[in-house]
Short mmCIF file of C-alpha atoms and ligand atoms in Angstrom, two decimals:
data_model
loop_
_atom_site.label_atom_id
_atom_site.label_comp_id
_atom_site.label_asym_id
_atom_site.label_seq_id
_atom_site.Cartn_x
_atom_site.Cartn_y
_atom_site.Cartn_z
CA UNK A 23 0.00 0.00 0.00
CA UNK A 24 2.68 2.48 1.01
CA UNK A 25 4.82 1.52 -2.04
CA UNK A 26 1.86 2.04 -4.34
CA UNK A 27 1.20 5.36 -2.64
CA UNK A 28 4.85 6.44 -2.96
CA UNK A 29 4.96 5.55 -6.66
CA UNK A 30 1.52 6.71 -7.80
CA UNK A 31 -0.84 7.84 -5.07
CA UNK A 32 1.41 10.62 -3.87
CA UNK A 33 1.60 12.13 -7.34
CA UNK A 34 -2.19 12.08 -7.62
CA UNK A 35 -2.45 13.67 -4.14
CA UNK A 36 0.01 16.37 -5.28
CA UNK A 37 -1.79 17.08 -8.53
CA UNK A 38 -5.20 17.31 -6.87
CA UNK A 39 -4.08 19.63 -4.07
CA UNK A 40 -1.65 21.72 -6.15
CA UNK A 41 -4.29 22.26 -8.85
CA UNK A 42 -6.91 23.23 -6.29
CA UNK A 43 -4.62 25.63 -4.43
CA UNK A 44 -3.18 27.05 -7.68
CA UNK A 45 -6.62 27.88 -9.05
CA UNK A 46 -7.47 29.53 -5.77
CA UNK A 47 -4.22 31.35 -5.06
CA UNK A 48 -2.37 32.06 -8.32
CA UNK A 49 -4.68 35.01 -9.15
CA UNK A 50 -3.59 36.55 -5.81
CA UNK A 51 0.08 35.89 -6.63
CA UNK A 52 -0.50 37.60 -10.02
CA UNK A 53 -2.03 40.65 -8.31
CA UNK A 54 0.80 40.80 -5.75
CA UNK A 55 3.32 41.07 -8.62
CA UNK A 56 1.80 44.47 -9.43
CA UNK A 57 2.95 45.76 -6.02
CA UNK A 58 6.28 47.64 -6.23
CA UNK A 59 9.10 45.56 -4.77
CA UNK A 60 7.42 42.16 -5.28
CA UNK A 61 9.24 40.04 -7.87
CA UNK A 62 9.15 36.43 -9.01
CA UNK A 63 12.47 34.63 -8.68
CA UNK A 64 13.83 31.11 -8.55
CA UNK A 65 16.38 29.55 -6.23
CA UNK A 66 18.38 26.43 -6.81
CA UNK A 67 17.45 23.58 -4.49
CA UNK A 68 18.15 19.86 -4.25
CA UNK A 69 15.27 17.70 -5.44
CA UNK A 70 14.60 13.99 -5.85
CA UNK A 71 17.89 12.02 -5.79
CA UNK A 72 19.68 15.24 -4.70
CA UNK A 73 19.35 16.58 -8.28
CA UNK A 74 19.22 20.39 -8.48
CA UNK A 75 16.07 22.19 -9.64
CA UNK A 76 14.83 25.79 -9.48
CA UNK A 77 12.23 26.51 -6.81
CA UNK A 78 9.97 29.48 -7.58
CA UNK A 79 9.15 32.04 -4.95
CA UNK A 80 8.44 35.74 -4.52
CA UNK A 81 10.88 38.35 -3.40
CA UNK A 82 9.02 40.66 -1.02
CA UNK A 83 9.89 44.26 -0.12
CA UNK A 84 11.85 44.71 3.12
CA UNK A 85 9.04 46.55 4.89
CA UNK A 86 6.18 45.64 7.20
CA UNK A 87 4.00 44.53 4.29
CA UNK A 88 6.74 42.28 2.88
CA UNK A 89 7.35 40.87 6.32
CA UNK A 90 3.66 40.01 6.70
CA UNK A 91 3.66 38.25 3.30
CA UNK A 92 6.62 36.15 4.42
CA UNK A 93 5.14 35.43 7.82
CA UNK A 94 2.05 33.87 6.25
CA UNK A 95 4.32 32.05 3.74
CA UNK A 96 2.67 33.87 0.82
CA UNK A 97 6.09 34.25 -0.81
CA UNK A 98 6.31 30.46 -1.18
CA UNK A 99 3.09 30.05 -3.17
CA UNK A 100 4.78 30.07 -6.63
CA UNK A 101 6.33 26.71 -5.62
CA UNK A 102 2.90 25.20 -6.32
CA UNK A 103 4.08 25.41 -9.91
CA UNK A 104 7.07 23.19 -9.00
CA UNK A 105 4.57 20.64 -7.69
CA UNK A 106 2.61 20.70 -10.96
CA UNK A 107 5.90 20.22 -12.82
CA UNK A 108 6.65 17.15 -10.68
CA UNK A 109 9.78 18.66 -9.08
CA UNK A 110 8.23 18.94 -5.64
CA UNK A 111 5.53 17.24 -3.62
CA UNK A 112 2.86 18.82 -1.51
CA UNK A 113 4.24 17.10 1.57
CA UNK A 114 7.88 16.01 1.91
CA UNK A 115 11.26 16.91 3.38
CA UNK A 116 12.30 20.55 3.03
CA UNK A 117 14.10 21.39 -0.25
CA UNK A 118 17.73 21.92 0.74
CA UNK A 119 20.20 24.39 -0.71
CA UNK A 120 23.28 22.91 -2.34
CA UNK A 121 26.00 22.80 0.31
CA UNK A 122 23.50 22.52 3.13
CA UNK A 123 24.14 18.81 3.28
CA UNK A 124 27.49 17.07 3.70
CA UNK A 125 28.60 14.77 0.83
CA UNK A 126 28.36 11.65 3.04
CA UNK A 127 24.71 12.44 3.62
CA UNK A 128 23.95 12.71 -0.12
CA UNK A 129 22.42 9.26 -0.24
CA UNK A 130 20.26 10.09 2.74
CA UNK A 131 16.85 8.48 2.58
CA UNK A 132 15.24 11.94 2.44
CA UNK A 133 16.26 12.20 -1.23
CA UNK A 134 14.28 9.08 -2.14
CA UNK A 135 11.17 11.28 -2.29
CA UNK A 136 10.63 14.73 -3.81
CA UNK A 137 11.04 17.71 -1.48
CA UNK A 138 7.85 19.08 -0.05
CA UNK A 139 6.02 22.38 -0.08
CA UNK A 140 5.12 21.59 3.53
CA UNK A 141 7.69 19.59 5.49
CA UNK A 142 7.00 17.35 8.51
CA UNK A 143 9.84 19.09 10.35
CA UNK A 144 8.28 22.54 9.75
CA UNK A 145 5.02 21.29 11.25
CA UNK A 146 6.89 20.02 14.33
CA UNK A 147 8.74 23.32 14.72
CA UNK A 148 5.50 25.24 14.46
CA UNK A 149 3.82 22.98 17.00
CA UNK A 150 6.79 23.48 19.39
CA UNK A 151 7.63 19.78 19.29
CA UNK A 152 11.11 19.73 17.78
CA UNK A 153 13.09 17.23 19.78
CA UNK A 154 14.73 15.32 16.96
CA UNK A 155 17.06 16.59 14.29
CA UNK A 156 15.47 17.53 10.99
CA UNK A 157 17.05 14.63 9.07
CA UNK A 158 15.78 12.13 11.64
CA UNK A 159 12.25 13.41 11.18
CA UNK A 160 12.69 13.27 7.38
CA UNK A 161 13.87 9.67 7.61
CA UNK A 162 10.88 8.74 9.80
CA UNK A 163 8.61 10.43 7.26
CA UNK A 164 10.01 8.42 4.34
CA UNK A 165 9.86 5.15 6.27
CA UNK A 166 6.20 5.66 7.12
CA UNK A 167 5.17 7.13 3.80
CA UNK A 168 1.44 6.84 3.16
CA UNK A 169 -1.70 8.83 2.50
CA UNK A 170 -2.73 8.84 6.16
CA UNK A 171 0.54 10.49 7.12
CA UNK A 172 0.30 13.12 4.37
CA UNK A 173 -3.30 14.02 5.17
CA UNK A 174 -2.32 14.19 8.85
CA UNK A 175 0.56 16.58 8.14
CA UNK A 176 -1.68 18.75 5.98
CA UNK A 177 -4.28 18.86 8.77
CA UNK A 178 -1.63 19.70 11.38
CA UNK A 179 -0.09 22.36 9.10
CA UNK A 180 -3.50 24.02 8.87
CA UNK A 181 -3.96 23.84 12.65
CA UNK A 182 -0.48 25.11 13.48
CA UNK A 183 -0.95 28.04 11.13
CA UNK A 184 -3.85 29.08 13.36
CA UNK A 185 -2.18 28.78 16.76
CA UNK A 186 1.36 27.67 15.93
CA UNK A 187 4.57 29.22 17.04
CA UNK A 188 5.53 32.54 15.51
CA UNK A 189 8.61 32.32 13.36
CA UNK A 190 11.07 34.42 15.25
CA UNK A 191 14.61 34.18 16.44
CA UNK A 192 14.09 36.70 19.21
CA UNK A 193 12.71 35.18 22.37
CA UNK A 194 12.25 36.77 25.73
CA UNK A 195 13.93 34.89 28.60
CA UNK A 196 10.65 34.45 30.42
CA UNK A 197 6.94 34.30 29.64
CA UNK A 198 4.30 35.69 31.91
CA UNK A 199 0.69 34.55 32.20
CA UNK A 200 -1.85 35.23 34.96
CA UNK A 201 0.85 36.35 37.36
CA UNK A 202 3.07 33.28 36.84
CA UNK A 203 6.49 33.73 35.28
CA UNK A 204 7.75 30.81 33.18
CA UNK A 205 11.18 30.18 31.72
CA UNK A 206 11.17 30.40 27.92
CA UNK A 207 13.46 27.48 27.23
CA UNK A 208 13.83 24.18 25.38
CA UNK A 209 13.78 20.57 26.62
CA UNK A 210 17.52 20.26 25.95
CA UNK A 211 18.35 23.46 27.84
CA UNK A 212 16.11 22.50 30.76
CA UNK A 213 17.95 19.17 31.09
CA UNK A 214 21.33 20.92 30.80
CA UNK A 215 20.26 23.34 33.55
CA UNK A 216 19.27 20.48 35.88
CA UNK A 217 22.52 18.68 35.15
CA UNK A 218 24.51 21.79 36.06
CA UNK A 219 22.59 22.13 39.33
CA UNK A 220 23.31 18.48 40.19
CA UNK A 221 27.03 19.08 39.62
CA UNK A 222 26.95 22.25 41.72
CA UNK A 223 24.81 20.46 44.34
CA UNK A 224 22.46 23.43 44.39
CA UNK A 225 18.91 22.86 45.62
CA UNK A 226 16.64 23.27 42.62
CA UNK A 227 12.87 23.14 42.41
CA UNK A 228 11.34 22.55 38.99
CA UNK A 229 7.64 23.17 38.34
CA UNK A 230 5.57 22.43 35.26
CA UNK A 231 2.53 24.61 34.72
CA UNK A 232 -0.41 24.19 32.36
CA UNK A 233 -3.68 26.07 31.93
CA UNK A 234 -5.19 24.12 34.83
CA UNK A 235 -2.42 24.96 37.28
CA UNK A 236 -2.38 28.60 36.15
CA UNK A 237 -6.10 28.68 36.94
CA UNK A 238 -5.27 27.31 40.39
CA UNK A 239 -2.49 29.86 40.87
CA UNK A 240 -4.90 32.61 39.86
CA UNK A 241 -7.19 31.94 42.80
CA UNK A 242 -4.53 30.70 45.22
CA UNK A 243 -1.87 33.31 46.01
CA UNK A 244 0.15 30.84 48.10
CA UNK A 245 0.42 28.37 45.20
CA UNK A 246 1.26 31.22 42.82
CA UNK A 247 4.15 32.13 45.14
CA UNK A 248 5.33 28.50 45.35
CA UNK A 249 5.51 28.29 41.56
CA UNK A 250 7.10 31.70 41.06
CA UNK A 251 9.79 30.94 43.62
CA UNK A 252 10.77 27.71 41.78
CA UNK A 253 14.18 27.74 40.11
CA UNK A 254 12.79 26.54 36.79
CA UNK A 255 9.17 26.96 35.66
CA UNK A 256 8.18 25.15 32.47
CA UNK A 257 5.02 25.95 30.50
CA UNK A 258 3.26 22.81 29.29
CA UNK A 259 0.43 22.32 26.84
CA UNK A 260 -1.81 23.97 24.32
CA UNK A 261 -3.37 26.34 26.90
CA UNK A 262 0.00 27.99 27.51
CA UNK A 263 0.54 28.27 23.75
CA UNK A 264 -2.82 29.93 23.20
CA UNK A 265 -2.30 32.17 26.23
CA UNK A 266 1.11 33.24 24.94
CA UNK A 267 -0.27 33.87 21.48
CA UNK A 268 -3.12 36.00 22.84
CA UNK A 269 -0.64 38.07 24.82
CA UNK A 270 1.83 38.26 21.91
CA UNK A 271 4.63 36.27 23.54
CA UNK A 272 6.68 33.75 21.53
CA UNK A 273 7.31 30.34 23.10
CA UNK A 274 10.56 28.61 22.20
CA UNK A 275 9.32 25.06 22.76
CA UNK A 276 6.52 23.21 24.49
CA UNK A 277 8.57 21.68 27.33
CA UNK A 278 6.13 19.18 28.82
CA UNK A 279 6.93 16.58 31.44
CA UNK A 280 5.82 13.57 29.45
CA UNK A 281 8.16 14.36 26.54
CA UNK A 282 10.98 15.59 28.76
CA UNK A 283 11.01 12.45 30.93
CA UNK A 284 12.48 9.93 28.42
CA UNK A 285 15.07 12.51 27.35
CA UNK A 286 15.95 13.16 30.97
CA UNK A 287 16.32 9.39 31.51
CA UNK A 288 18.55 9.18 28.43
CA UNK A 289 20.77 11.90 29.84
CA UNK A 290 20.78 10.43 33.36
CA UNK A 291 21.61 7.04 31.91
CA UNK A 292 24.70 8.45 30.17
CA UNK A 293 25.78 10.12 33.41
CA UNK A 294 24.83 7.16 35.66
CA UNK A 295 22.76 9.48 37.80
CA UNK A 296 20.42 8.47 40.61
CA UNK A 297 16.66 8.90 40.55
CA UNK A 298 13.94 8.60 43.20
CA UNK A 299 10.27 8.18 42.25
CA UNK A 300 7.67 9.40 44.73
CA UNK A 301 3.97 9.52 43.91
CA UNK A 302 0.86 7.88 42.43
CA UNK A 303 -0.88 4.76 43.75
CA UNK A 304 1.01 1.84 45.22
CA UNK A 305 2.53 -0.32 42.48
CA UNK A 306 2.62 2.47 39.89
CA UNK A 307 6.08 3.94 40.65
CA UNK A 308 7.42 0.36 40.75
CA UNK A 309 6.16 -0.14 37.18
CA UNK A 310 7.81 3.12 36.12
CA UNK A 311 11.06 1.82 37.65
CA UNK A 312 10.70 -1.35 35.54
CA UNK A 313 10.25 0.76 32.42
CA UNK A 314 13.34 2.83 33.23
CA UNK A 315 15.45 -0.24 33.96
CA UNK A 316 14.43 -1.77 30.64
CA UNK A 317 14.82 1.31 28.45
CA UNK A 318 17.55 3.33 30.22
CA UNK A 319 19.64 0.83 32.18
CA UNK A 320 22.28 3.42 33.10
CA UNK A 321 19.82 5.24 35.38
CA UNK A 322 20.14 4.15 38.98
CA UNK A 323 16.63 4.14 40.49
CA UNK A 324 17.52 4.41 44.16
CA UNK A 325 14.01 4.37 45.57
CA UNK A 326 10.27 4.30 44.87
CA UNK A 327 7.28 5.12 47.05
CA UNK A 328 3.59 5.77 46.45
CA UNK A 329 2.28 9.29 46.92
CA UNK A 330 -0.36 8.58 49.56
CA UNK A 331 0.88 9.05 53.12
CA UNK A 332 -0.26 10.76 56.33
CA UNK A 333 1.29 13.94 57.73
CA UNK A 334 2.58 11.80 60.60
CA UNK A 335 4.65 9.77 58.11
CA UNK A 336 6.16 12.82 56.45
CA UNK A 337 9.45 12.87 58.34
CA UNK A 338 10.03 9.18 57.67
CA UNK A 339 9.33 9.65 53.93
CA UNK A 340 11.79 12.56 53.77
CA UNK A 341 14.41 10.58 55.62
CA UNK A 342 13.99 7.60 53.31
CA UNK A 343 14.56 9.89 50.32
CA UNK A 344 17.48 11.69 51.95
CA UNK A 345 19.23 8.39 52.70
CA UNK A 346 18.81 7.25 49.09
CA UNK A 347 21.04 10.19 47.98
CA UNK A 348 19.29 10.67 44.65
CA UNK A 349 20.37 13.31 42.14
CA UNK A 350 16.81 13.90 41.01
CA UNK A 351 13.53 13.35 42.84
CA UNK A 352 10.30 13.14 40.85
CA UNK A 353 7.15 13.90 42.81
CA UNK A 354 3.90 12.82 41.13
CA UNK A 355 1.06 13.97 43.36
CA UNK A 356 -0.71 16.52 41.15
CA UNK A 357 -0.76 20.31 41.50
CA UNK A 358 -0.69 22.16 43.87
CA UNK A 359 0.10 19.38 46.37
CA UNK A 360 3.42 18.30 44.84
CA UNK A 361 4.89 21.81 44.35
CA UNK A 362 3.93 22.82 47.88
CA UNK A 363 5.27 19.57 49.35
CA UNK A 364 8.59 19.98 47.55
CA UNK A 365 8.93 23.59 48.73
CA UNK A 366 8.11 22.69 52.34
CA UNK A 367 10.46 19.70 52.49
CA UNK A 368 13.30 20.70 50.17
CA UNK A 369 15.88 21.02 52.95
CA UNK A 370 14.90 17.76 54.62
CA UNK A 371 14.99 15.88 51.30
CA UNK A 372 18.63 16.76 50.58
CA UNK A 373 18.27 16.17 46.80
CA UNK A 374 19.81 18.65 44.36
CA UNK A 375 16.83 18.60 41.96
CA UNK A 376 13.14 17.96 42.73
CA UNK A 377 10.51 18.07 39.98
CA UNK A 378 6.71 18.04 40.30
CA UNK A 379 5.47 15.79 37.48
CA UNK A 380 1.69 15.37 37.98
CA UNK A 381 0.21 12.34 36.25
CA UNK A 382 3.53 11.29 34.63
CA UNK A 383 3.86 7.97 36.47
CA UNK A 384 0.37 6.94 35.38
CA UNK A 385 1.48 7.34 31.74
CA UNK A 386 4.83 5.57 32.01
CA UNK A 387 3.49 2.68 34.08
CA UNK A 388 0.97 2.03 31.31
CA UNK A 389 -1.89 2.81 33.69
CA UNK A 390 -3.13 5.66 31.48
CA UNK A 391 -2.69 5.59 27.70
CA UNK A 392 -1.05 8.60 26.07
CA UNK A 393 -2.52 10.31 23.00
CA UNK A 394 -0.99 9.33 19.65
CA UNK A 395 1.74 11.64 18.33
CA UNK A 396 -0.50 13.19 15.66
CA UNK A 397 -2.92 14.37 18.36
CA UNK A 398 -0.04 15.76 20.42
CA UNK A 399 1.38 17.58 17.41
CA UNK A 400 -2.02 18.99 16.59
CA UNK A 401 -2.27 20.25 20.17
CA UNK A 402 -5.37 18.16 20.93
CA UNK A 403 -3.94 15.73 23.49
CA UNK A 404 -6.54 17.17 25.87
CA UNK A 405 -9.34 15.69 23.70
CA UNK A 406 -7.84 12.26 24.21
CA UNK A 407 -7.66 12.81 27.97
CA UNK A 408 -11.24 14.06 27.91
CA UNK A 409 -12.43 10.84 26.26
CA UNK A 410 -10.49 8.76 28.80
CA UNK A 411 -11.88 10.46 31.90
CA UNK A 412 -14.88 12.52 30.73
CA UNK A 413 -16.13 13.59 34.14
CA UNK A 414 -12.92 14.80 35.73
CA UNK A 415 -11.49 16.20 32.51
CA UNK A 416 -14.67 18.07 31.48
CA UNK A 417 -14.20 20.38 34.44
CA UNK A 418 -10.48 20.72 33.80
CA UNK A 419 -10.47 21.16 30.04
CA UNK A 420 -13.84 22.42 28.84
CA UNK A 421 -14.68 24.71 31.74
CA UNK A 422 -11.06 25.29 32.80
CA UNK A 423 -9.79 26.27 29.36
CA UNK A 424 -12.63 28.72 28.76
CA UNK A 425 -12.08 30.29 32.20
CA UNK A 426 -8.34 30.42 31.48
CA UNK A 427 -8.79 32.26 28.18
CA UNK A 428 -11.32 34.68 29.65
CA UNK A 429 -8.89 35.41 32.49
CA UNK A 430 -6.00 35.90 30.09
CA UNK A 431 -8.01 38.35 28.00
CA UNK A 432 -9.24 40.30 30.99
CA UNK A 433 -6.00 40.22 32.97
CA UNK A 434 -3.61 41.04 30.13
CA UNK A 435 -0.46 42.49 31.64
CA UNK A 436 -1.55 42.46 35.27
CA UNK A 437 -0.71 40.21 38.20
CA UNK A 438 -3.80 39.02 40.09
CA UNK A 439 -1.99 38.91 43.42
CA UNK A 440 -0.44 42.36 43.36
N1 UDP B 1 -1.59 11.47 43.82
C1 UDP B 1 -0.75 11.09 44.87
N2 UDP B 1 -1.06 11.48 46.12
C2 UDP B 1 -2.14 12.23 46.43
C3 UDP B 1 -2.98 12.63 45.36
C4 UDP B 1 -2.67 12.24 44.07
O1 UDP B 1 0.27 10.44 44.62
O2 UDP B 1 -2.36 12.52 47.60
C5 UDP B 1 -1.24 11.07 42.44
C6 UDP B 1 -2.32 10.42 41.64
O3 UDP B 1 -2.38 9.03 41.90
C7 UDP B 1 -1.88 10.70 40.21
C8 UDP B 1 -1.15 12.03 40.35
O4 UDP B 1 -0.94 12.23 41.74
O5 UDP B 1 -0.97 9.72 39.80
C9 UDP B 1 -1.92 13.24 39.87
O6 UDP B 1 -2.42 13.07 38.65
P1 UDP B 1 -3.19 14.24 37.92
O7 UDP B 1 -3.54 13.74 36.58
O8 UDP B 1 -4.25 14.79 38.79
O9 UDP B 1 -2.02 15.32 37.88
P2 UDP B 1 -1.76 16.49 36.87
O10 UDP B 1 -0.89 15.92 35.80
O11 UDP B 1 -3.06 16.91 36.37
O12 UDP B 1 -1.08 17.50 37.74
#
């Protein structure tokens, strides 16, 4: 099926979509050429089999108007003609410039298909989900080639153009929403920061926040303070993206706990670091330990404990953790309990890095299924969660997200606890 699609179906897909879009958009391209400063040009790119071809595009004036045309990718529309000519596909790896690829990579699998007008990597960048290198994503694309994948990418490209990341190279160091200040960082930089703190043996509290926890912080000044006083605050999920977009802030990457965790394990495995898992129901952290031992054997899991204990047991729990001498402690008790608990017990715990991770253990123990990647890329993981636990999640997502957006719009630029 996928071979048939690669050899014939894909071309039909390209012709149908390129013809449709050309009929719709070429008149606008023609009109734009009447605007002073707009010109049609072609640039040499590497096509199928790394053979050069000329990709058409528009040169736009260097003013606000030209910038807007480029921001909405209007300047790339003439490349629809390259698709009709068979030099490009609608979906495929980005067309590279000559010299952008090293000679030893010339036979890379990405050249076994035509370059695309929309690339899978671009969609990931726009949906703030770029963890792998571009060529890795291209290779995965070619391996899984099929109509389902192409339609999915097209669908996600449309979605990300609505709420996706702004293309910018200038990011502020922090992002601010509803009185909470988050670090504008990437997964890789967050892990590097934690690693540095382990080496320096500096006590470090890491908090993840999503729309739900920002709603909690909005009505709970004490929780807001706990989060803001953390050493690293990471914004997680579509709510943060929409909130940032509404307040005109650019997010570098969606650094969520579930995607960070395997990368953190990979890093800890290389460094032979020690991890303690505290939280969730009895038996769950043990299953997470099994998963870590199987997939990242270099990580030393020095202790596990469920997250349900009485206040009278608190000192014993802290002592148990302290004696285990972990480098990183993960606390999965849900917000605001876990962040507050970490803050209150940080000295007694003696760990360099403690992270509040919410429902993470439930995912990695296999207790709760995670949404497929296409849903995560499209920013609709919450729909999957809603279907899994309709009652609890209705309040959190349907009501919570609306309340969150209303609050963002009405609180723009102010701190609720000032
Ligand atoms: N939990 C816990 N102790 C408690 C309350 C909750 O360990 O006293 C666990 C619970 O079993 C679940 C996690 O905390 O594994 C919270 O999950 P939830 O989905 O509510 O967290 P979120 O990701 O939304 O913060």
